[in-house]
Amino acid sequence: MYVTYIVRFKITCERCDATSICQYSQQVYYILHTTGLAESSFQFHGDFLALPLKREISFVFRFLVATPNISANTEWEQNGVTIAGDIGGGNNTNQLYYPYGICVDDDDQTVAIADYVNHRIVQWKKSDTKNGQVIAGGKGQGNQLDQLNSPTDVLIDKKMNSIIICDRWNRRVVRWSRRSGTQQGEILIDNIDCYGLAMDEQRYLYISDYERHEVRRYSPEDNNGALVAGGNDKDDGLNQLKFPTYLFVDRQQNVYVSDNKNHRVMKWNKDVKEGIVVAGGQGAGRALTQLGNPNGLFVDKLGSLYAVDSGNNRVMRWLQGAKQGTVVVGGNGQGAAANQFFYPNGLSFDQNGTLYVVDLGNNRIQRFSIE
């Protein structure tokens, strides 16, 4: 997702010319490291040099969080690398037990995981594949504010320095601060059979309701939400969903929904009454035109859809307008080998296009780098 920050400083640097036009290519995206701002210099996150100031002059920088640079021909390594958990499963800090949703934070180089059976959210550093850190829950199954009950998805809210969690069997969505020492969360929305989460650039929160077969959009001031997909009982009509799970929202606020029991992915354009099938919809099956209980979703800047085809133990890519998909990773039968999955569930990409897949039945997170 792109997030645009327009920041005005009365500064320029040695790499800007007399007209104050930044000499960096606009194809390079920067994230401002505000804590590095000082009178004599400022600093960017990432592998960028501190730029000494030259003189005072007003101009505007545009900062973007870049979507992965993926083309229609991009291919990934077929053997995944385990970065969290292990096949055995468990509740130690080096283990997961039926992980569900995942979210990658490029700034902190961390991965947040909804650890379903352990009733917790665990954060793993990309540089440390041996142990995770509990950042929410982990105090047993329960409905207190310091507990979770089978979380299915997690979203990182950078602006609020927090995580938002689908607390599935407590029927609520909760927020936990990412600040060190946080002991409990706060309820954002309750009385909802939540499953998947997404947030758009205007900070609207989208939640799939598994039992009401609908998706709603919530503003910060609204606990009721506006219906954006489904909500017409469960069936396979174009205005219906059947047990929706994970979501993706693009820059135009179009909503992509994993319509799990209809074995399809639906796209609902903003302010429409019916969706369109963009993947699957041909019944459950292994053909390239089919999906089996799809879950995690991502749509790249070209409009290509990536879907976890859970029932077929694979991740599929459907180019925009395509009648069938292609296998990205997996599809080698159910198993625990590096090129196999056991009911994969969530997925996420980092800014380099590296793919992360939740291998639910194997209690692990697999990383697939671009070839």
Short mmCIF file of C-alpha atoms in Angstrom, two decimals:
data_model
loop_
_atom_site.label_atom_id
_atom_site.label_comp_id
_atom_site.label_asym_id
_atom_site.label_seq_id
_atom_site.Cartn_x
_atom_site.Cartn_y
_atom_site.Cartn_z
CA MET A 1 0.00 0.00 0.00
CA TYR A 2 1.18 3.51 -0.75
CA VAL A 3 1.00 6.06 2.05
CA THR A 4 1.88 9.61 1.11
CA TYR A 5 3.36 12.12 3.52
CA ILE A 6 3.82 15.71 2.39
CA VAL A 7 6.37 17.33 4.68
CA ARG A 8 7.65 20.90 4.32
CA PHE A 9 11.03 21.99 5.62
CA LYS A 10 12.95 25.24 5.22
CA ILE A 11 16.03 23.30 4.24
CA THR A 12 17.87 21.90 1.31
CA CYS A 13 20.92 19.71 0.98
CA GLU A 14 24.14 19.40 -0.96
CA ARG A 15 22.47 17.12 -3.49
CA CYS A 16 19.76 19.62 -4.41
CA ASP A 17 20.50 22.17 -7.09
CA ALA A 18 19.81 25.89 -7.07
CA THR A 19 16.16 25.40 -8.01
CA SER A 20 15.68 23.05 -5.05
CA ILE A 21 14.82 20.05 -7.19
CA CYS A 22 15.77 16.88 -5.39
CA GLN A 23 18.39 14.93 -7.32
CA TYR A 24 17.17 11.54 -6.15
CA SER A 25 15.15 9.54 -8.65
CA GLN A 26 11.42 9.55 -8.00
CA GLN A 27 11.55 5.80 -8.49
CA VAL A 28 13.29 5.55 -5.11
CA TYR A 29 10.94 5.74 -2.13
CA TYR A 30 11.90 7.15 1.25
CA ILE A 31 10.45 6.85 4.71
CA LEU A 32 11.23 9.81 6.92
CA HIS A 33 13.01 8.97 10.12
CA THR A 34 11.64 11.88 12.14
CA THR A 35 13.76 11.15 15.19
CA GLY A 36 16.82 11.88 13.05
CA LEU A 37 15.72 15.42 12.22
CA ALA A 38 18.04 18.10 13.57
CA GLU A 39 19.06 21.67 12.80
CA SER A 40 22.17 20.65 10.92
CA SER A 41 21.11 17.43 9.26
CA PHE A 42 18.30 15.05 8.59
CA GLN A 43 18.28 11.32 8.04
CA PHE A 44 16.28 8.76 6.11
CA HIS A 45 15.39 5.25 7.19
CA GLY A 46 17.20 2.56 5.28
CA ASP A 47 20.57 2.62 3.58
CA PHE A 48 20.64 6.35 2.92
CA LEU A 49 23.29 8.81 4.03
CA ALA A 50 22.61 11.69 6.37
CA LEU A 51 22.38 14.77 4.19
CA PRO A 52 23.97 17.97 5.60
CA LEU A 53 21.92 21.12 5.15
CA LYS A 54 23.14 23.88 2.86
CA ARG A 55 20.74 26.80 3.19
CA GLU A 56 17.17 27.63 4.14
CA ILE A 57 14.66 27.41 1.34
CA SER A 58 11.13 26.04 1.32
CA PHE A 59 10.28 22.94 -0.66
CA VAL A 60 8.19 19.81 -0.32
CA PHE A 61 9.36 16.22 -0.03
CA ARG A 62 7.03 13.37 -0.89
CA PHE A 63 7.49 10.20 1.11
CA LEU A 64 5.93 6.93 0.05
CA VAL A 65 5.81 3.47 1.47
CA ALA A 66 6.46 1.40 -1.62
CA THR A 67 4.52 -1.64 -2.71
CA PRO A 68 6.68 -4.59 -3.70
CA ASN A 69 8.37 -4.23 -7.08
CA ILE A 70 6.81 -7.31 -8.66
CA SER A 71 6.31 -7.83 -12.39
CA ALA A 72 4.03 -10.24 -14.20
CA ASN A 73 7.07 -12.44 -14.85
CA THR A 74 8.50 -12.46 -11.33
CA GLU A 75 9.25 -15.93 -10.01
CA TRP A 76 10.10 -17.08 -6.52
CA GLU A 77 12.39 -19.76 -5.17
CA GLN A 78 10.44 -22.96 -4.73
CA ASN A 79 12.03 -24.07 -1.47
CA GLY A 80 10.92 -21.99 1.46
CA VAL A 81 13.05 -21.04 4.45
CA THR A 82 11.47 -21.37 7.89
CA ILE A 83 11.76 -18.04 9.73
CA ALA A 84 9.41 -18.77 12.64
CA GLY A 85 8.12 -21.85 14.40
CA ASP A 86 8.79 -25.49 13.67
CA ILE A 87 6.89 -28.54 12.50
CA GLY A 88 6.17 -29.84 16.00
CA GLY A 89 4.26 -26.84 17.28
CA GLY A 90 3.98 -25.68 20.89
CA ASN A 91 3.78 -22.67 23.18
CA ASN A 92 7.43 -21.85 23.76
CA THR A 93 8.86 -18.60 22.37
CA ASN A 94 10.48 -20.53 19.52
CA GLN A 95 7.21 -22.21 18.56
CA LEU A 96 3.81 -21.52 17.04
CA TYR A 97 0.62 -23.54 17.28
CA TYR A 98 -1.65 -23.22 14.24
CA PRO A 99 -0.67 -19.70 13.12
CA TYR A 100 -3.25 -17.87 11.02
CA GLY A 101 -2.68 -14.27 9.89
CA ILE A 102 0.59 -12.42 9.29
CA CYS A 103 1.79 -8.85 8.78
CA VAL A 104 5.29 -7.69 7.78
CA ASP A 105 6.82 -4.46 9.11
CA ASP A 106 9.63 -3.36 6.80
CA ASP A 107 10.69 -0.50 9.08
CA ASP A 108 11.38 -2.69 12.09
CA GLN A 109 12.29 -5.77 10.04
CA THR A 110 9.74 -7.79 11.99
CA VAL A 111 6.87 -10.15 11.28
CA ALA A 112 3.72 -10.17 13.44
CA ILE A 113 1.85 -13.48 13.59
CA ALA A 114 -1.59 -14.41 14.92
CA ASP A 115 -0.75 -17.54 16.96
CA TYR A 116 -4.24 -19.05 17.07
CA VAL A 117 -4.11 -21.93 19.56
CA ASN A 118 -1.68 -20.09 21.84
CA HIS A 119 -4.07 -17.11 22.02
CA ARG A 120 -1.36 -14.57 21.38
CA ILE A 121 0.33 -12.33 18.83
CA VAL A 122 4.01 -13.06 18.39
CA GLN A 123 6.61 -10.82 16.79
CA TRP A 124 9.68 -12.32 15.11
CA LYS A 125 12.65 -10.35 13.89
CA LYS A 126 13.74 -11.26 10.38
CA SER A 127 17.30 -11.52 11.65
CA ASP A 128 16.40 -13.94 14.47
CA THR A 129 14.62 -17.13 13.44
CA LYS A 130 15.14 -18.82 16.80
CA ASN A 131 12.79 -16.96 19.13
CA GLY A 132 9.77 -14.72 18.96
CA GLN A 133 8.41 -12.14 21.38
CA VAL A 134 4.83 -12.09 22.66
CA ILE A 135 3.38 -8.63 22.00
CA ALA A 136 -0.30 -9.30 22.82
CA GLY A 137 -2.11 -11.96 24.82
CA GLY A 138 -0.21 -15.06 25.80
CA LYS A 139 -1.92 -15.25 29.19
CA GLY A 140 -4.18 -18.14 28.40
CA GLN A 141 -7.52 -18.30 26.66
CA GLY A 142 -9.93 -15.72 28.02
CA ASN A 143 -11.92 -12.54 27.52
CA GLN A 144 -10.08 -10.14 29.81
CA LEU A 145 -8.32 -7.15 28.27
CA ASP A 146 -4.95 -8.84 28.71
CA GLN A 147 -6.15 -12.02 26.99
CA LEU A 148 -7.10 -13.22 23.52
CA ASN A 149 -9.21 -16.13 22.34
CA SER A 150 -8.03 -17.66 19.06
CA PRO A 151 -6.85 -14.61 17.06
CA THR A 152 -7.10 -15.00 13.28
CA ASP A 153 -5.53 -11.83 11.90
CA VAL A 154 -3.25 -8.96 12.88
CA LEU A 155 -2.64 -5.57 11.29
CA ILE A 156 0.17 -3.12 12.12
CA ASP A 157 -1.02 0.47 12.49
CA LYS A 158 2.12 2.56 12.04
CA LYS A 159 0.49 5.91 12.77
CA MET A 160 -0.79 4.78 16.17
CA ASN A 161 2.24 2.56 16.87
CA SER A 162 -0.11 -0.30 17.61
CA ILE A 163 -1.45 -3.58 16.33
CA ILE A 164 -5.10 -4.34 15.57
CA ILE A 165 -6.25 -7.90 16.18
CA CYS A 166 -9.19 -10.07 15.16
CA ASP A 167 -9.93 -11.66 18.54
CA ARG A 168 -12.02 -14.35 16.89
CA TRP A 169 -13.84 -16.21 19.64
CA ASN A 170 -14.17 -13.18 21.89
CA ARG A 171 -16.10 -11.70 18.96
CA ARG A 172 -14.23 -8.44 19.07
CA VAL A 173 -11.52 -6.38 17.41
CA VAL A 174 -8.90 -5.03 19.81
CA ARG A 175 -5.95 -2.65 19.68
CA TRP A 176 -2.68 -3.18 21.54
CA SER A 177 0.06 -0.58 21.76
CA ARG A 178 3.46 -1.66 20.45
CA ARG A 179 5.21 0.28 23.20
CA SER A 180 7.34 -1.79 25.52
CA GLY A 181 5.57 -2.80 28.71
CA THR A 182 2.02 -2.84 27.31
CA GLN A 183 -0.04 -5.20 29.47
CA GLN A 184 -3.49 -5.08 27.89
CA GLY A 185 -5.47 -3.95 24.88
CA GLU A 186 -8.58 -1.89 24.26
CA ILE A 187 -11.76 -2.94 22.50
CA LEU A 188 -12.42 -1.15 19.20
CA ILE A 189 -15.43 -3.11 17.98
CA ASP A 190 -17.35 -5.92 19.66
CA ASN A 191 -20.24 -8.23 18.83
CA ILE A 192 -18.62 -9.16 15.54
CA ASP A 193 -17.55 -12.56 14.22
CA CYS A 194 -14.36 -11.10 12.83
CA TYR A 195 -11.89 -13.06 10.73
CA GLY A 196 -9.84 -10.77 8.47
CA LEU A 197 -8.65 -7.15 8.62
CA ALA A 198 -7.48 -4.45 6.23
CA MET A 199 -6.90 -0.69 6.43
CA ASP A 200 -6.95 1.81 3.57
CA GLU A 201 -5.00 5.05 3.10
CA GLN A 202 -7.78 7.10 4.72
CA ARG A 203 -7.45 4.86 7.80
CA TYR A 204 -10.81 3.18 7.36
CA LEU A 205 -10.78 -0.27 8.90
CA TYR A 206 -12.31 -3.18 6.97
CA ILE A 207 -13.45 -6.32 8.80
CA SER A 208 -14.87 -9.56 7.45
CA ASP A 209 -17.71 -11.03 9.51
CA TYR A 210 -17.51 -14.78 9.07
CA GLU A 211 -20.98 -15.60 10.40
CA ARG A 212 -22.87 -12.66 8.87
CA HIS A 213 -21.20 -13.28 5.51
CA GLU A 214 -20.30 -9.66 4.99
CA VAL A 215 -17.53 -7.07 5.07
CA ARG A 216 -17.92 -3.69 6.76
CA ARG A 217 -15.87 -0.51 6.68
CA TYR A 218 -15.37 1.42 9.91
CA SER A 219 -14.27 4.98 10.47
CA PRO A 220 -12.56 5.85 13.77
CA GLU A 221 -15.80 7.40 15.04
CA ASP A 222 -18.16 4.64 13.87
CA ASN A 223 -18.73 1.33 15.66
CA ASN A 224 -21.49 0.15 13.34
CA GLY A 225 -19.68 0.29 10.02
CA ALA A 226 -20.89 0.60 6.45
CA LEU A 227 -21.60 -2.54 4.45
CA VAL A 228 -19.17 -2.86 1.53
CA ALA A 229 -19.54 -6.53 0.51
CA GLY A 230 -22.06 -9.31 1.01
CA GLY A 231 -24.67 -9.02 3.73
CA ASN A 232 -27.40 -10.84 1.77
CA ASP A 233 -27.35 -14.20 3.55
CA LYS A 234 -24.87 -16.89 2.54
CA ASP A 235 -24.87 -18.22 -1.01
CA ASP A 236 -23.00 -17.88 -4.29
CA GLY A 237 -24.79 -14.93 -5.87
CA LEU A 238 -22.73 -11.93 -6.95
CA ASN A 239 -24.22 -9.93 -4.08
CA GLN A 240 -23.44 -12.67 -1.57
CA LEU A 241 -20.57 -14.25 0.33
CA LYS A 242 -20.25 -17.57 2.12
CA PHE A 243 -17.95 -17.48 5.13
CA PRO A 244 -15.55 -14.69 4.06
CA THR A 245 -12.08 -14.79 5.57
CA TYR A 246 -9.19 -12.52 4.51
CA LEU A 247 -9.25 -9.12 2.80
CA PHE A 248 -7.22 -6.73 0.69
CA VAL A 249 -8.13 -3.09 -0.04
CA ASP A 250 -6.52 -1.19 -2.91
CA ARG A 251 -5.88 2.56 -3.31
CA GLN A 252 -9.32 3.11 -4.85
CA GLN A 253 -10.98 1.47 -1.81
CA ASN A 254 -11.97 -1.57 -3.85
CA VAL A 255 -12.27 -4.59 -1.59
CA TYR A 256 -10.99 -8.07 -2.42
CA VAL A 257 -12.52 -10.87 -0.34
CA SER A 258 -11.60 -14.51 0.07
CA ASP A 259 -15.06 -16.06 -0.29
CA ASN A 260 -13.93 -19.21 1.42
CA LYS A 261 -16.78 -21.68 1.07
CA ASN A 262 -17.61 -20.48 -2.44
CA HIS A 263 -13.99 -21.25 -3.41
CA ARG A 264 -13.49 -17.90 -5.08
CA VAL A 265 -12.05 -14.43 -4.62
CA MET A 266 -14.45 -11.54 -5.12
CA LYS A 267 -13.70 -7.92 -5.95
CA TRP A 268 -16.20 -5.35 -4.77
CA ASN A 269 -15.61 -1.95 -6.33
CA LYS A 270 -16.36 1.02 -4.13
CA ASP A 271 -20.07 1.79 -3.62
CA VAL A 272 -21.44 -1.12 -5.67
CA LYS A 273 -24.12 -3.66 -4.76
CA GLU A 274 -22.52 -6.68 -6.43
CA GLY A 275 -19.02 -8.07 -6.66
CA ILE A 276 -17.20 -9.72 -9.53
CA VAL A 277 -15.34 -13.00 -9.45
CA VAL A 278 -11.62 -12.42 -10.03
CA ALA A 279 -10.33 -15.90 -9.18
CA GLY A 280 -11.91 -19.32 -8.87
CA GLY A 281 -15.68 -19.64 -8.72
CA GLN A 282 -15.63 -22.94 -10.59
CA GLY A 283 -16.21 -25.09 -7.54
CA ALA A 284 -13.54 -26.58 -5.32
CA GLY A 285 -10.76 -28.29 -7.26
CA ARG A 286 -7.11 -28.43 -8.29
CA ALA A 287 -7.43 -27.11 -11.84
CA LEU A 288 -5.80 -23.76 -12.60
CA THR A 289 -9.28 -22.27 -12.97
CA GLN A 290 -10.22 -23.39 -9.46
CA LEU A 291 -9.48 -22.70 -5.81
CA GLY A 292 -10.12 -24.71 -2.67
CA ASN A 293 -11.02 -22.65 0.40
CA PRO A 294 -8.91 -19.55 -0.40
CA ASN A 295 -7.57 -17.44 2.45
CA GLY A 296 -4.73 -14.86 2.54
CA LEU A 297 -4.76 -12.22 -0.23
CA PHE A 298 -2.53 -9.60 -1.80
CA VAL A 299 -2.92 -7.45 -4.94
CA ASP A 300 0.18 -5.86 -6.49
CA LYS A 301 0.46 -2.54 -8.34
CA LEU A 302 -0.27 -4.26 -11.68
CA GLY A 303 -3.55 -5.64 -10.34
CA SER A 304 -2.25 -9.21 -10.10
CA LEU A 305 -3.93 -11.17 -7.34
CA TYR A 306 -2.05 -13.52 -5.02
CA ALA A 307 -4.21 -15.96 -3.07
CA VAL A 308 -3.42 -18.72 -0.61
CA ASP A 309 -5.19 -21.75 -2.05
CA SER A 310 -5.41 -23.53 1.29
CA GLY A 311 -7.21 -26.68 0.21
CA ASN A 312 -4.67 -27.29 -2.55
CA ASN A 313 -1.58 -26.43 -0.47
CA ARG A 314 -0.34 -23.74 -2.83
CA VAL A 315 -0.18 -20.01 -3.49
CA MET A 316 -1.72 -18.87 -6.78
CA ARG A 317 -1.29 -15.76 -8.93
CA TRP A 318 -4.06 -14.48 -11.17
CA LEU A 319 -3.07 -11.72 -13.56
CA GLN A 320 -5.64 -8.98 -13.94
CA GLY A 321 -8.46 -10.25 -16.17
CA ALA A 322 -7.02 -13.77 -16.43
CA LYS A 323 -9.33 -16.78 -16.71
CA GLN A 324 -6.96 -19.02 -14.80
CA GLY A 325 -4.11 -18.72 -12.35
CA THR A 326 -0.56 -20.00 -12.08
CA VAL A 327 1.12 -21.68 -9.14
CA VAL A 328 3.60 -19.37 -7.38
CA VAL A 329 4.84 -21.74 -4.67
CA GLY A 330 3.66 -25.06 -3.31
CA GLY A 331 1.29 -27.32 -5.20
CA ASN A 332 3.46 -30.35 -4.46
CA GLY A 333 0.99 -32.15 -2.26
CA GLN A 334 0.50 -31.90 1.48
CA GLY A 335 3.70 -32.26 3.46
CA ALA A 336 6.47 -30.71 5.50
CA ALA A 337 9.23 -30.49 2.88
CA ALA A 338 10.65 -27.07 1.98
CA ASN A 339 8.52 -26.99 -1.20
CA GLN A 340 5.32 -28.17 0.49
CA PHE A 341 2.58 -26.84 2.75
CA PHE A 342 0.05 -28.35 5.12
CA TYR A 343 -3.01 -26.10 4.75
CA PRO A 344 -1.36 -22.69 4.28
CA ASN A 345 -3.41 -19.76 5.51
CA GLY A 346 -2.09 -16.17 5.54
CA LEU A 347 0.45 -14.41 3.34
CA SER A 348 2.33 -11.13 3.17
CA PHE A 349 5.06 -9.46 1.08
CA ASP A 350 7.87 -7.18 2.14
CA GLN A 351 9.06 -4.19 0.10
CA ASN A 352 11.60 -6.35 -1.74
CA GLY A 353 8.91 -8.69 -3.02
CA THR A 354 9.87 -11.49 -0.65
CA LEU A 355 6.85 -13.69 0.02
CA TYR A 356 5.91 -14.90 3.51
CA VAL A 357 3.40 -17.74 3.87
CA VAL A 358 1.73 -19.04 7.02
CA ASP A 359 2.06 -22.83 6.88
CA LEU A 360 -0.69 -23.48 9.42
CA GLY A 361 -0.60 -27.28 9.69
CA ASN A 362 3.19 -27.31 9.93
CA ASN A 363 3.20 -24.58 12.62
CA ARG A 364 5.72 -22.46 10.75
CA ILE A 365 6.21 -19.35 8.62
CA GLN A 366 7.94 -19.91 5.27
CA ARG A 367 9.89 -17.24 3.39
CA PHE A 368 10.30 -17.33 -0.40
CA SER A 369 12.77 -14.94 -2.00
CA ILE A 370 12.58 -13.75 -5.60
CA GLU A 371 14.76 -15.84 -7.91
#
